[in-house]
mmCIF file of C-alpha atoms in Angstrom:
data_model
loop_
_atom_site.group_PDB
_atom_site.id
_atom_site.type_symbol
_atom_site.label_atom_id
_atom_site.label_comp_id
_atom_site.label_asym_id
_atom_site.label_seq_id
_atom_site.Cartn_x
_atom_site.Cartn_y
_atom_site.Cartn_z
ATOM 1 C CA MET A 12 33.281 66.255 37.366
ATOM 2 C CA ASN A 13 36.120 66.455 39.884
ATOM 3 C CA LEU A 14 36.707 63.774 42.512
ATOM 4 C CA GLN A 15 38.509 64.601 45.729
ATOM 5 C CA LEU A 16 40.672 61.670 46.813
ATOM 6 C CA ASN A 17 41.164 61.014 50.518
ATOM 7 C CA ASP A 18 44.422 60.974 52.487
ATOM 8 C CA VAL A 19 45.058 57.327 51.621
ATOM 9 C CA GLN A 20 44.074 57.446 47.962
ATOM 10 C CA GLN A 21 46.016 60.562 46.964
ATOM 11 C CA PRO A 22 49.477 59.396 48.126
ATOM 12 C CA LEU A 23 48.826 56.019 46.495
ATOM 13 C CA GLN A 24 47.904 57.727 43.220
ATOM 14 C CA ASP A 25 50.988 59.917 43.332
ATOM 15 C CA SER A 26 53.273 56.952 44.005
ATOM 16 C CA LEU A 27 51.554 54.902 41.293
ATOM 17 C CA ALA A 28 52.005 57.698 38.744
ATOM 18 C CA ARG A 29 55.729 57.908 39.526
ATOM 19 C CA LEU A 30 56.174 54.138 39.285
ATOM 20 C CA LEU A 31 54.370 53.877 35.957
ATOM 21 C CA ALA A 32 56.269 56.851 34.513
ATOM 22 C CA ARG A 33 59.532 55.133 35.442
ATOM 23 C CA GLU A 34 58.742 51.510 34.610
ATOM 24 C CA TYR A 35 55.907 51.619 32.059
ATOM 25 C CA ASP A 36 56.808 54.091 29.349
ATOM 26 C CA PHE A 37 55.959 52.855 25.861
ATOM 27 C CA GLY A 38 59.424 51.394 25.267
ATOM 28 C CA HIS A 39 59.289 49.284 28.422
ATOM 29 C CA ARG A 40 55.721 48.303 27.681
ATOM 30 C CA GLN A 41 56.638 46.906 24.277
ATOM 31 C CA GLN A 42 59.338 44.801 25.914
ATOM 32 C CA TYR A 43 56.782 43.377 28.345
ATOM 33 C CA VAL A 44 54.549 42.410 25.410
ATOM 34 C CA THR A 45 57.222 40.030 24.135
ATOM 35 C CA ALA A 46 57.971 38.532 27.553
ATOM 36 C CA GLU A 47 56.884 34.965 28.228
ATOM 37 C CA ALA A 48 54.536 36.047 31.027
ATOM 38 C CA GLY A 49 52.881 38.678 28.835
ATOM 39 C CA HIS A 50 53.461 41.318 31.501
ATOM 40 C CA SER A 51 56.187 42.344 33.944
ATOM 41 C CA PRO A 52 56.345 40.238 37.126
ATOM 42 C CA GLU A 53 58.792 42.799 38.536
ATOM 43 C CA VAL A 54 56.344 45.685 38.033
ATOM 44 C CA TRP A 55 53.517 43.537 39.411
ATOM 45 C CA ALA A 56 55.572 42.998 42.583
ATOM 46 C CA GLN A 57 56.194 46.745 42.827
ATOM 47 C CA LEU A 58 52.489 47.471 42.412
ATOM 48 C CA ALA A 59 51.748 45.083 45.267
ATOM 49 C CA GLU A 60 54.445 46.711 47.398
ATOM 50 C CA LEU A 61 52.803 50.100 46.831
ATOM 51 C CA GLY A 62 49.461 48.703 47.973
ATOM 52 C CA VAL A 63 47.745 48.834 44.580
ATOM 53 C CA THR A 64 46.556 45.226 44.717
ATOM 54 C CA ALA A 65 45.304 45.674 48.301
ATOM 55 C CA ALA A 66 43.612 49.048 47.857
ATOM 56 C CA ALA A 67 40.039 47.722 47.827
ATOM 57 C CA ILE A 68 40.527 44.695 50.111
ATOM 58 C CA ALA A 69 39.074 44.852 53.599
ATOM 59 C CA GLU A 70 41.411 45.961 56.367
ATOM 60 C CA ALA A 71 40.715 42.710 58.212
ATOM 61 C CA HIS A 72 42.537 40.881 55.404
ATOM 62 C CA GLY A 73 45.497 43.227 55.076
ATOM 63 C CA GLY A 74 43.972 45.742 52.668
ATOM 64 C CA PHE A 75 43.138 49.436 52.838
ATOM 65 C CA GLY A 76 39.347 49.013 52.898
ATOM 66 C CA GLY A 77 38.722 50.850 49.629
ATOM 67 C CA ASP A 78 35.905 50.431 47.122
ATOM 68 C CA ALA A 79 34.956 51.021 43.486
ATOM 69 C CA VAL A 80 36.423 54.524 43.598
ATOM 70 C CA ASP A 81 39.861 53.046 44.315
ATOM 71 C CA HIS A 82 39.466 50.611 41.412
ATOM 72 C CA MET A 83 38.456 53.505 39.177
ATOM 73 C CA ALA A 84 41.427 55.705 40.058
ATOM 74 C CA ILE A 85 43.954 52.874 39.722
ATOM 75 C CA SER A 86 42.435 51.556 36.480
ATOM 76 C CA GLU A 87 42.559 55.010 34.901
ATOM 77 C CA ALA A 88 46.251 55.309 35.749
ATOM 78 C CA LEU A 89 46.937 51.854 34.305
ATOM 79 C CA GLY A 90 44.980 52.720 31.163
ATOM 80 C CA LYS A 91 47.207 55.709 30.464
ATOM 81 C CA CYS A 92 50.288 53.501 30.142
ATOM 82 C CA LEU A 93 48.598 50.585 28.312
ATOM 83 C CA SER A 94 49.248 48.308 31.275
ATOM 84 C CA LEU A 95 49.472 44.579 30.650
ATOM 85 C CA GLU A 96 49.388 43.673 34.339
ATOM 86 C CA PRO A 97 46.658 41.291 35.608
ATOM 87 C CA TYR A 98 45.109 43.947 37.860
ATOM 88 C CA HIS A 99 41.573 43.711 36.506
ATOM 89 C CA GLY A 100 41.086 39.979 36.823
ATOM 90 C CA THR A 101 42.892 39.593 40.140
ATOM 91 C CA ALA A 102 42.425 42.780 42.170
ATOM 92 C CA VAL A 103 39.097 43.923 40.738
ATOM 93 C CA MET A 104 37.078 40.837 39.839
ATOM 94 C CA ALA A 105 38.542 38.068 42.005
ATOM 95 C CA ALA A 106 39.081 40.146 45.157
ATOM 96 C CA THR A 107 35.613 41.694 44.863
ATOM 97 C CA ALA A 108 33.969 38.315 44.245
ATOM 98 C CA ILE A 109 35.713 36.648 47.165
ATOM 99 C CA GLY A 110 34.870 39.609 49.390
ATOM 100 C CA LEU A 111 31.189 39.521 48.373
ATOM 101 C CA VAL A 112 30.542 35.782 48.176
ATOM 102 C CA GLY A 113 33.416 33.875 49.754
ATOM 103 C CA SER A 114 33.215 32.288 53.175
ATOM 104 C CA GLU A 115 35.245 33.704 56.045
ATOM 105 C CA ALA A 116 37.755 30.893 55.616
ATOM 106 C CA GLN A 117 38.092 31.537 51.871
ATOM 107 C CA GLN A 118 38.526 35.249 52.431
ATOM 108 C CA ALA A 119 41.169 34.684 55.097
ATOM 109 C CA ARG A 120 43.047 32.253 52.827
ATOM 110 C CA LEU A 121 42.891 34.122 49.527
ATOM 111 C CA LEU A 122 42.501 37.867 50.045
ATOM 112 C CA PRO A 123 45.805 38.438 51.882
ATOM 113 C CA ARG A 124 47.662 36.636 49.090
ATOM 114 C CA ILE A 125 45.954 38.762 46.448
ATOM 115 C CA GLY A 126 46.767 41.918 48.386
ATOM 116 C CA GLN A 127 50.426 40.916 48.662
ATOM 117 C CA GLY A 128 50.627 40.171 44.930
ATOM 118 C CA ASP A 129 51.390 36.496 45.565
ATOM 119 C CA LEU A 130 48.258 35.138 43.900
ATOM 120 C CA GLN A 131 46.931 35.767 40.383
ATOM 121 C CA VAL A 132 43.360 34.810 39.587
ATOM 122 C CA ALA A 133 41.763 35.001 36.124
ATOM 123 C CA TRP A 134 38.104 35.963 35.752
ATOM 124 C CA ALA A 135 36.332 33.367 33.561
ATOM 125 C CA HIS A 136 32.745 34.452 32.983
ATOM 126 C CA GLY A 137 32.208 35.450 29.351
ATOM 127 C CA GLU A 138 31.133 32.841 26.806
ATOM 128 C CA ALA A 139 30.308 32.667 23.109
ATOM 129 C CA VAL A 140 26.966 34.399 23.665
ATOM 130 C CA ALA A 141 27.253 37.416 25.958
ATOM 131 C CA GLY A 142 25.157 37.178 29.085
ATOM 132 C CA ARG A 143 24.713 33.405 28.935
ATOM 133 C CA VAL A 144 26.499 30.827 31.078
ATOM 134 C CA THR A 145 26.589 27.268 29.711
ATOM 135 C CA VAL A 146 29.412 25.764 31.771
ATOM 136 C CA CYS A 147 27.847 23.157 34.062
ATOM 137 C CA ALA A 148 28.741 22.263 37.633
ATOM 138 C CA GLY A 149 28.173 18.768 38.914
ATOM 139 C CA HIS A 150 28.261 17.778 42.579
ATOM 140 C CA GLY A 151 29.176 14.454 44.119
ATOM 141 C CA VAL A 152 30.645 12.929 47.259
ATOM 142 C CA ASP A 153 34.089 14.203 46.212
ATOM 143 C CA GLY A 154 32.955 17.797 45.690
ATOM 144 C CA TRP A 155 32.216 19.924 42.626
ATOM 145 C CA TRP A 156 33.244 19.273 39.021
ATOM 146 C CA LEU A 157 33.009 21.658 36.062
ATOM 147 C CA TYR A 158 32.305 20.881 32.389
ATOM 148 C CA GLY A 159 32.356 23.347 29.502
ATOM 149 C CA ALA A 160 34.466 26.080 27.941
ATOM 150 C CA LYS A 161 35.343 29.693 28.669
ATOM 151 C CA PRO A 162 36.831 31.535 25.680
ATOM 152 C CA CYS A 163 39.189 34.491 25.815
ATOM 153 C CA VAL A 164 40.040 34.488 29.516
ATOM 154 C CA LEU A 165 42.401 37.406 30.095
ATOM 155 C CA HIS A 166 45.666 36.245 31.702
ATOM 156 C CA GLY A 167 44.118 32.793 31.750
ATOM 157 C CA ALA A 168 47.338 30.999 30.846
ATOM 158 C CA GLY A 169 49.460 32.487 33.624
ATOM 159 C CA ALA A 170 46.982 32.602 36.485
ATOM 160 C CA GLU A 171 47.269 30.207 39.399
ATOM 161 C CA TYR A 172 43.499 30.018 39.814
ATOM 162 C CA LEU A 173 40.467 30.558 37.603
ATOM 163 C CA LEU A 174 37.297 32.111 39.021
ATOM 164 C CA VAL A 175 34.582 30.468 36.947
ATOM 165 C CA THR A 176 30.846 31.071 36.668
ATOM 166 C CA ALA A 177 28.861 27.881 36.080
ATOM 167 C CA GLN A 178 25.295 26.611 36.191
ATOM 168 C CA ALA A 179 24.572 24.565 39.309
ATOM 169 C CA ALA A 180 21.427 22.397 39.164
ATOM 170 C CA GLY A 181 18.534 24.157 40.874
ATOM 171 C CA GLU A 182 20.655 27.112 41.960
ATOM 172 C CA GLY A 183 21.431 29.010 38.775
ATOM 173 C CA VAL A 184 24.787 30.640 38.150
ATOM 174 C CA GLN A 185 27.328 30.141 40.931
ATOM 175 C CA LEU A 186 31.012 30.969 41.410
ATOM 176 C CA PHE A 187 33.747 28.339 41.563
ATOM 177 C CA LEU A 188 37.462 28.555 42.211
ATOM 178 C CA VAL A 189 39.517 26.210 40.030
ATOM 179 C CA ASP A 190 43.213 25.402 40.357
ATOM 180 C CA ALA A 191 44.385 26.123 36.815
ATOM 181 C CA ARG A 192 47.114 23.480 37.022
ATOM 182 C CA THR A 193 44.844 20.612 37.997
ATOM 183 C CA GLN A 194 43.715 17.709 35.831
ATOM 184 C CA GLY A 195 40.676 18.507 33.707
ATOM 185 C CA VAL A 196 41.797 22.063 32.854
ATOM 186 C CA HIS A 197 43.145 22.747 29.370
ATOM 187 C CA ARG A 198 44.387 26.215 28.447
ATOM 188 C CA ASP A 199 45.107 27.302 24.885
ATOM 189 C CA ALA A 200 47.203 30.471 25.200
ATOM 190 C CA TYR A 201 47.473 33.333 22.694
ATOM 191 C CA ARG A 202 47.758 37.133 22.554
ATOM 192 C CA LEU A 203 45.020 39.643 21.806
ATOM 193 C CA ILE A 204 45.296 42.533 19.366
ATOM 194 C CA ASP A 205 46.767 44.800 22.067
ATOM 195 C CA GLY A 206 49.255 42.206 23.298
ATOM 196 C CA THR A 207 47.273 41.132 26.363
ATOM 197 C CA PRO A 208 47.804 37.426 27.130
ATOM 198 C CA ALA A 209 44.629 35.358 27.012
ATOM 199 C CA ALA A 210 43.579 31.731 26.855
ATOM 200 C CA ASP A 211 40.657 29.607 25.771
ATOM 201 C CA VAL A 212 39.889 27.400 28.765
ATOM 202 C CA THR A 213 38.276 23.987 28.498
ATOM 203 C CA LEU A 214 36.984 22.309 31.637
ATOM 204 C CA ASP A 215 36.510 18.553 31.450
ATOM 205 C CA GLY A 216 35.601 17.343 34.901
ATOM 206 C CA ALA A 217 37.837 19.926 36.557
ATOM 207 C CA PRO A 218 37.594 19.808 40.371
ATOM 208 C CA ALA A 219 36.352 23.091 41.805
ATOM 209 C CA GLU A 220 35.814 24.815 45.109
ATOM 210 C CA ARG A 221 32.499 26.604 45.362
ATOM 211 C CA LEU A 222 32.343 30.062 46.874
ATOM 212 C CA GLY A 223 29.293 31.047 48.927
ATOM 213 C CA LYS A 224 25.782 31.536 47.599
ATOM 214 C CA LEU A 225 25.730 33.788 44.534
ATOM 215 C CA THR A 226 22.458 35.597 43.899
ATOM 216 C CA PRO A 227 21.590 37.412 40.638
ATOM 217 C CA ALA A 228 21.900 40.719 42.501
ATOM 218 C CA LEU A 229 25.407 39.882 43.729
ATOM 219 C CA LEU A 230 26.467 38.751 40.254
ATOM 220 C CA GLN A 231 25.215 42.021 38.768
ATOM 221 C CA ARG A 232 27.004 43.962 41.483
ATOM 222 C CA LEU A 233 30.209 42.126 40.647
ATOM 223 C CA LEU A 234 29.826 42.771 36.914
ATOM 224 C CA ASP A 235 29.043 46.446 37.567
ATOM 225 C CA THR A 236 32.304 46.732 39.498
ATOM 226 C CA GLY A 237 34.169 45.261 36.542
ATOM 227 C CA ILE A 238 32.392 47.568 34.077
ATOM 228 C CA SER A 239 33.292 50.570 36.224
ATOM 229 C CA ALA A 240 36.981 49.603 36.226
ATOM 230 C CA ALA A 241 36.948 48.916 32.471
ATOM 231 C CA CYS A 242 35.359 52.304 31.788
ATOM 232 C CA ALA A 243 38.000 53.989 33.931
ATOM 233 C CA GLU A 244 40.756 52.224 32.027
ATOM 234 C CA MET A 245 39.248 53.462 28.757
ATOM 235 C CA VAL A 246 39.204 56.985 30.169
ATOM 236 C CA GLY A 247 42.907 56.639 30.951
ATOM 237 C CA ALA A 248 43.608 55.483 27.401
ATOM 238 C CA MET A 249 41.596 58.381 25.988
ATOM 239 C CA ASP A 250 43.480 60.838 28.200
ATOM 240 C CA ALA A 251 46.850 59.601 26.970
ATOM 241 C CA ALA A 252 45.715 59.634 23.326
ATOM 242 C CA CYS A 253 44.520 63.229 23.718
ATOM 243 C CA THR A 254 47.803 64.261 25.343
ATOM 244 C CA LEU A 255 49.842 62.720 22.521
ATOM 245 C CA THR A 256 47.660 64.358 19.898
ATOM 246 C CA VAL A 257 47.769 67.862 21.379
ATOM 247 C CA ALA A 258 51.559 67.607 21.755
ATOM 248 C CA TYR A 259 51.839 66.482 18.118
ATOM 249 C CA LEU A 260 49.715 69.406 16.911
ATOM 250 C CA LYS A 261 52.067 71.775 18.745
ATOM 251 C CA THR A 262 55.272 70.374 17.212
ATOM 252 C CA ARG A 263 54.491 68.975 13.725
ATOM 253 C CA LYS A 264 55.029 71.431 10.885
ATOM 254 C CA GLN A 265 53.721 71.297 7.339
ATOM 255 C CA PHE A 266 54.253 73.951 4.682
ATOM 256 C CA GLY A 267 56.262 75.999 7.149
ATOM 257 C CA ARG A 268 53.620 76.229 9.880
ATOM 258 C CA LEU A 269 52.459 74.187 12.849
ATOM 259 C CA ILE A 270 49.528 71.981 11.958
ATOM 260 C CA GLY A 271 47.971 73.012 15.276
ATOM 261 C CA SER A 272 47.403 76.477 13.828
ATOM 262 C CA ASN A 273 44.799 74.945 11.513
ATOM 263 C CA GLN A 274 41.410 75.859 12.976
ATOM 264 C CA ALA A 275 39.738 72.677 11.763
ATOM 265 C CA LEU A 276 42.259 70.572 13.679
ATOM 266 C CA GLN A 277 41.810 72.775 16.757
ATOM 267 C CA HIS A 278 38.064 72.110 16.676
ATOM 268 C CA ARG A 279 38.625 68.373 16.327
ATOM 269 C CA ALA A 280 41.025 68.420 19.278
ATOM 270 C CA VAL A 281 38.439 70.261 21.362
ATOM 271 C CA ASP A 282 35.829 67.635 20.457
ATOM 272 C CA MET A 283 38.234 64.963 21.675
ATOM 273 C CA LEU A 284 38.728 66.741 24.994
ATOM 274 C CA VAL A 285 34.980 67.224 25.445
ATOM 275 C CA ALA A 286 34.392 63.502 24.829
ATOM 276 C CA LEU A 287 37.143 62.689 27.329
ATOM 277 C CA GLU A 288 35.705 64.851 30.094
ATOM 278 C CA GLN A 289 32.161 63.601 29.514
ATOM 279 C CA SER A 290 33.407 60.030 29.764
ATOM 280 C CA ARG A 291 35.430 60.772 32.890
ATOM 281 C CA SER A 292 32.376 62.305 34.574
ATOM 282 C CA LEU A 293 30.266 59.244 33.818
ATOM 283 C CA SER A 294 33.043 56.925 35.005
ATOM 284 C CA VAL A 295 33.342 58.821 38.288
ATOM 285 C CA SER A 296 29.561 58.857 38.707
ATOM 286 C CA LEU A 297 29.308 55.096 38.253
ATOM 287 C CA ALA A 298 32.119 54.426 40.728
ATOM 288 C CA LEU A 299 30.489 56.708 43.287
ATOM 289 C CA ALA A 300 27.143 54.951 42.774
ATOM 290 C CA LEU A 301 28.742 51.560 43.411
ATOM 291 C CA ALA A 302 30.458 52.947 46.502
ATOM 292 C CA GLY A 303 27.133 54.355 47.771
ATOM 293 C CA ARG A 304 28.371 57.930 47.676
ATOM 294 C CA ASN A 305 25.800 59.538 45.396
ATOM 295 C CA ASP A 306 22.056 59.472 44.907
ATOM 296 C CA LEU A 307 21.887 57.380 41.731
ATOM 297 C CA ALA A 308 19.346 54.582 42.172
ATOM 298 C CA GLY A 309 19.887 51.182 40.600
ATOM 299 C CA ALA A 310 23.565 51.019 39.714
ATOM 300 C CA ASP A 311 22.828 48.448 36.988
ATOM 301 C CA VAL A 312 21.276 51.149 34.771
ATOM 302 C CA PRO A 313 24.258 53.547 35.005
ATOM 303 C CA SER A 314 26.656 50.658 34.314
ATOM 304 C CA HIS A 315 25.000 49.789 30.994
ATOM 305 C CA ALA A 316 24.845 53.445 29.972
ATOM 306 C CA ALA A 317 28.434 54.062 31.059
ATOM 307 C CA LYS A 318 29.803 51.135 29.043
ATOM 308 C CA VAL A 319 27.979 52.282 25.905
ATOM 309 C CA PHE A 320 28.828 55.966 26.239
ATOM 310 C CA VAL A 321 32.455 55.587 27.286
ATOM 311 C CA THR A 322 33.184 52.919 24.654
ATOM 312 C CA ARG A 323 31.670 55.026 21.886
ATOM 313 C CA ASN A 324 33.619 58.096 22.962
ATOM 314 C CA ALA A 325 36.828 56.122 23.407
ATOM 315 C CA ARG A 326 36.610 54.729 19.887
ATOM 316 C CA GLN A 327 35.959 58.215 18.518
ATOM 317 C CA VAL A 328 38.822 59.816 20.432
ATOM 318 C CA CYS A 329 41.409 57.179 19.538
ATOM 319 C CA GLN A 330 40.364 57.074 15.892
ATOM 320 C CA GLU A 331 40.632 60.864 15.730
ATOM 321 C CA ALA A 332 44.037 60.713 17.408
ATOM 322 C CA ILE A 333 45.304 58.352 14.712
ATOM 323 C CA GLN A 334 43.813 60.468 11.927
ATOM 324 C CA MET A 335 45.360 63.674 13.258
ATOM 325 C CA HIS A 336 48.779 62.038 13.520
ATOM 326 C CA GLY A 337 48.655 60.896 9.920
ATOM 327 C CA GLY A 338 50.768 57.959 8.787
ATOM 328 C CA ILE A 339 52.857 57.753 11.955
ATOM 329 C CA GLY A 340 49.708 57.027 13.919
ATOM 330 C CA MET A 341 49.435 53.651 12.172
ATOM 331 C CA THR A 342 52.961 52.479 12.928
ATOM 332 C CA GLU A 343 53.840 49.756 15.420
ATOM 333 C CA GLU A 344 56.588 51.896 16.930
ATOM 334 C CA TYR A 345 54.318 54.799 17.911
ATOM 335 C CA ALA A 346 51.990 54.570 20.896
ATOM 336 C CA VAL A 347 48.835 56.285 19.677
ATOM 337 C CA GLY A 348 47.560 53.391 17.546
ATOM 338 C CA HIS A 349 47.978 50.983 20.453
ATOM 339 C CA TYR A 350 45.414 52.925 22.475
ATOM 340 C CA LEU A 351 42.737 52.082 19.929
ATOM 341 C CA ARG A 352 43.757 48.425 20.126
ATOM 342 C CA ARG A 353 43.344 48.524 23.884
ATOM 343 C CA ILE A 354 39.926 50.155 23.549
ATOM 344 C CA LEU A 355 38.799 47.367 21.225
ATOM 345 C CA VAL A 356 39.761 44.770 23.849
ATOM 346 C CA LEU A 357 38.083 46.682 26.680
ATOM 347 C CA ASP A 358 34.941 47.019 24.566
ATOM 348 C CA GLN A 359 34.563 43.217 24.682
ATOM 349 C CA LEU A 360 35.155 42.988 28.426
ATOM 350 C CA HIS A 361 31.920 42.347 30.381
ATOM 351 C CA GLY A 362 29.837 42.645 27.220
ATOM 352 C CA ASP A 363 30.427 44.870 24.221
ATOM 353 C CA MET A 364 28.639 48.096 23.344
ATOM 354 C CA GLN A 365 25.866 46.338 21.423
ATOM 355 C CA PHE A 366 25.175 44.000 24.349
ATOM 356 C CA HIS A 367 24.731 46.898 26.756
ATOM 357 C CA LEU A 368 22.616 48.842 24.262
ATOM 358 C CA GLY A 369 20.339 45.826 24.225
ATOM 359 C CA ARG A 370 20.071 45.911 28.008
ATOM 360 C CA LEU A 371 19.172 49.598 27.928
ATOM 361 C CA GLU A 372 16.525 48.905 25.311
ATOM 362 C CA GLY A 373 15.156 46.010 27.332
ATOM 363 C CA ARG A 374 15.861 43.386 24.681
ATOM 364 C CA PRO A 375 15.734 39.788 25.962
ATOM 365 C CA GLU A 376 18.960 37.830 26.324
#
């Protein structure tokens, strides 16, 4: 499936590709992994200057008025270079949530800062059991207070704010904005298998600002947007792994001949490319459904199917890429193995493959 970008999206994609090629090759990326911030603040500022962080923010708040298609295109580009930047939590989840649920005052205060790259927000929704929210919100004369824990919050240690889902008495799951530096917030920082910074967050009477009324439909819409972006990032990782593998088959020689002349390896490479293009088509279809540009009904069903299908294909493609590289594919110094690590992290984001299979099968939570 081919997607025609508009006159705003295409120049942004071209500029983004040039920036990432210059600043986010594998050598630079490995330096960012060891940085204290866990990413590159300089690159993050350049992304904001390009308009990447503002692409899907409403024009009224300084953005370009984009939608899930913009998130998809940008996430795919970031996936190709194994980006460590906090784009997903801040520009996808937080900006979308504030745009959907936040009051006019909250939107006016927060969205311009996100678009300018001045504000980083970590998405804190997942808990020990996928699909369940046990963090509690209490309300008193002084406002809202949160109690509970959110494990494995991506970029949770470096974010200025946390966007937390919590159970409010009589209202179900609601969204709360928490100043991560305030009393009652404890963050235990660490790195994931792919180098992404994360933190286990404990909330012990942390003061919080509630966003507007969150309905189950709005929460699902928000999660679908995140799933769409995660699938696109996996497609980007698959694309890069395929490119590395095909190039390796064309240059590596054994017994005096290119290994790419082996028909069995050619067939395996073709299977990788087929899996990539199938996944890309489903990713595009989901983004278009969320943007209201195709005739798919009930975007929640395509989101579950997309997460399962793309994750399965991404694992297959990256595992094949490592196998076809041989021993070098397992080394820390070579990029191809890092794509599988990234896929394993993205699999857990917004529910893993088994969780979404359960939703497709209609299993209870």
